[in-house]
């Protein structure tokens, strides 16, 4: 996917770049939501398969949000990679490791074994927030085009 995005960011027209960005964002939301719904629907069978009972089904259903957060942040990082903002990706990774380590140590010290699900959710959320902070620098603006048509332009 990264090669395709990079190929299209080299396109001469900004409208082609914009279409790629919009499709990428919508696809990430769709696949993330689909993963979350699937984890909710399959939480019982997965819990029975892994733990031998339905005792962990609620936790598995809640962990589906990590699929949504992961899909959206992966799309934002793919956008940054396609626009050759490698230093932004490095910053996301470094800050993500630092913050997630501090959060994980704190939550495990506080909750012990019961902190597994909160740490996984928080880790995915931290990565999502960091990727958002850097990806929001890619501006999409609404404009009135010649002929009175409305459109969106991509500013990098």
Coordinates of C-alpha atoms in Angstrom, one line a residue:
X1 CA 0.0 0.0 0.0
X2 CA 2.9 2.4 0.8
X3 CA 4.3 2.1 -2.8
X4 CA 0.9 2.9 -4.3
X5 CA 0.5 5.9 -2.0
X6 CA 4.0 7.2 -2.8
X7 CA 3.3 6.7 -6.6
X8 CA 0.2 8.8 -6.3
X9 CA 1.8 11.5 -4.2
X10 CA 4.2 12.0 -7.1
X11 CA 1.2 12.7 -9.4
X12 CA 1.2 16.1 -11.1
X13 CA -2.2 17.1 -9.9
X14 CA -3.2 17.7 -6.3
X15 CA -6.7 16.3 -7.0
X16 CA -5.2 12.9 -7.5
X17 CA -3.3 13.2 -4.3
X18 CA -6.5 14.3 -2.5
X19 CA -8.5 11.3 -3.8
X20 CA -5.8 9.0 -2.5
X21 CA -5.8 10.6 0.9
X22 CA -9.6 10.5 1.2
X23 CA -9.8 6.9 0.0
X24 CA -7.1 5.9 2.5
X25 CA -8.8 7.6 5.4
X26 CA -12.2 6.1 4.6
X27 CA -10.7 2.7 4.1
X28 CA -8.9 2.8 7.4
X29 CA -12.1 3.8 9.2
X30 CA -14.1 1.1 7.5
X31 CA -11.6 -1.7 8.2
X32 CA -11.2 -0.6 11.8
X33 CA -14.9 -0.5 12.4
X34 CA -15.3 -3.8 10.7
X35 CA -12.6 -5.3 12.9
X36 CA -14.3 -3.9 16.0
X37 CA -17.7 -5.3 15.0
X38 CA -16.1 -8.7 14.3
X39 CA -14.4 -8.8 17.7
X40 CA -17.7 -8.0 19.4
X41 CA -19.6 -10.6 17.5
X42 CA -16.9 -13.3 17.9
X43 CA -15.9 -12.4 21.5
X44 CA -17.7 -15.5 22.9
X45 CA -16.3 -18.1 20.5
X46 CA -12.8 -16.5 20.8
X47 CA -13.0 -16.6 24.6
X48 CA -14.1 -20.2 24.6
X49 CA -11.3 -21.2 22.2
X50 CA -8.6 -19.3 24.1
X51 CA -9.7 -19.5 27.7
X52 CA -12.1 -22.5 27.7
X53 CA -15.0 -20.3 28.9
X54 CA -17.0 -17.2 28.2
X55 CA -15.4 -15.4 31.2
X56 CA -13.1 -13.2 29.0
X57 CA -15.7 -12.4 26.3
X58 CA -16.3 -8.8 27.5
X59 CA -12.6 -8.0 27.5
X60 CA -12.2 -9.3 24.0
X61 CA -15.2 -7.3 22.8
X62 CA -13.8 -4.1 24.4
X63 CA -10.3 -4.8 22.9
X64 CA -11.9 -4.5 19.5
X65 CA -11.4 -0.7 19.8
X66 CA -7.7 -1.3 19.5
X67 CA -8.4 -2.6 16.0
X68 CA -10.1 0.6 15.1
X69 CA -7.4 2.8 16.7
X70 CA -4.7 0.7 15.0
X71 CA -6.2 0.9 11.6
X72 CA -6.7 4.7 11.7
X73 CA -3.2 5.3 13.1
X74 CA -1.7 2.9 10.4
X75 CA -3.4 4.9 7.7
X76 CA -2.1 8.2 9.1
X77 CA 1.4 6.8 9.2
X78 CA 1.0 5.5 5.7
X79 CA 0.0 8.9 4.6
X80 CA 3.1 10.4 6.2
X81 CA 5.3 7.8 4.6
X82 CA 3.8 8.4 1.2
X83 CA 4.4 12.1 1.6
X84 CA 8.0 11.3 2.7
X85 CA 7.7 12.7 6.2
X86 CA 10.0 10.1 7.6
X87 CA 11.2 12.3 10.5
X88 CA 7.6 12.6 11.6
X89 CA 7.2 8.8 11.6
X90 CA 10.4 8.5 13.7
X91 CA 9.0 11.0 16.2
X92 CA 5.7 9.1 16.4
X93 CA 7.6 5.9 17.1
X94 CA 10.0 7.3 19.7
X95 CA 7.4 9.3 21.6
X96 CA 5.0 6.3 21.4
X97 CA 7.6 3.9 22.9
X98 CA 8.4 6.4 25.7
X99 CA 4.8 7.2 26.6
X100 CA 3.5 3.7 26.3
X101 CA 6.3 2.3 28.5
X102 CA 5.6 4.8 31.2
X103 CA 1.8 4.2 31.0
X104 CA 2.3 0.4 31.0
X105 CA 4.6 0.4 34.0
X106 CA 2.2 2.7 35.9
X107 CA -0.9 0.7 35.1
X108 CA 0.7 -2.7 35.8
X109 CA 2.1 -1.4 39.1
X110 CA -1.4 -0.2 40.0
X111 CA -3.7 -3.0 38.7
X112 CA -1.3 -5.9 38.2
X113 CA -2.7 -8.6 36.0
X114 CA -6.0 -6.8 35.6
X115 CA -4.1 -4.0 33.8
X116 CA -3.6 -6.0 30.6
X117 CA -6.7 -4.7 28.8
X118 CA -6.3 -1.1 29.9
X119 CA -2.7 -1.1 28.8
X120 CA -3.5 -2.4 25.4
X121 CA -6.3 0.1 24.9
X122 CA -4.2 3.0 26.2
X123 CA -1.2 2.0 24.0
X124 CA -3.4 2.0 20.9
X125 CA -4.9 5.3 21.9
X126 CA -1.5 6.9 22.5
X127 CA -0.3 5.8 19.1
X128 CA -3.5 7.1 17.5
X129 CA -3.2 10.5 19.2
X130 CA 0.5 10.8 18.2
X131 CA -0.2 9.8 14.6
X132 CA -3.1 12.3 14.5
X133 CA -0.9 15.2 15.8
X134 CA 1.5 14.7 12.9
X135 CA -0.9 13.7 10.2
X136 CA -3.1 16.8 10.8
X137 CA -0.3 18.9 9.3
X138 CA -1.5 17.5 5.9
X139 CA -4.2 20.1 5.2
X140 CA -7.3 19.5 3.2
X141 CA -9.1 22.7 2.4
X142 CA -12.5 23.3 0.9
X143 CA -12.5 25.6 -2.1
X144 CA -14.8 27.0 -4.7
X145 CA -13.4 26.0 -8.1
X146 CA -14.0 27.7 -11.4
X147 CA -17.5 27.3 -12.6
X148 CA -18.9 27.4 -9.1
X149 CA -18.0 23.8 -8.3
X150 CA -16.9 22.9 -4.8
X151 CA -13.9 20.8 -4.1
X152 CA -11.2 20.0 -1.7
X153 CA -7.5 20.7 -2.1
X154 CA -4.6 18.9 -0.5
X155 CA -1.8 21.2 0.9
X156 CA 1.4 19.5 2.0

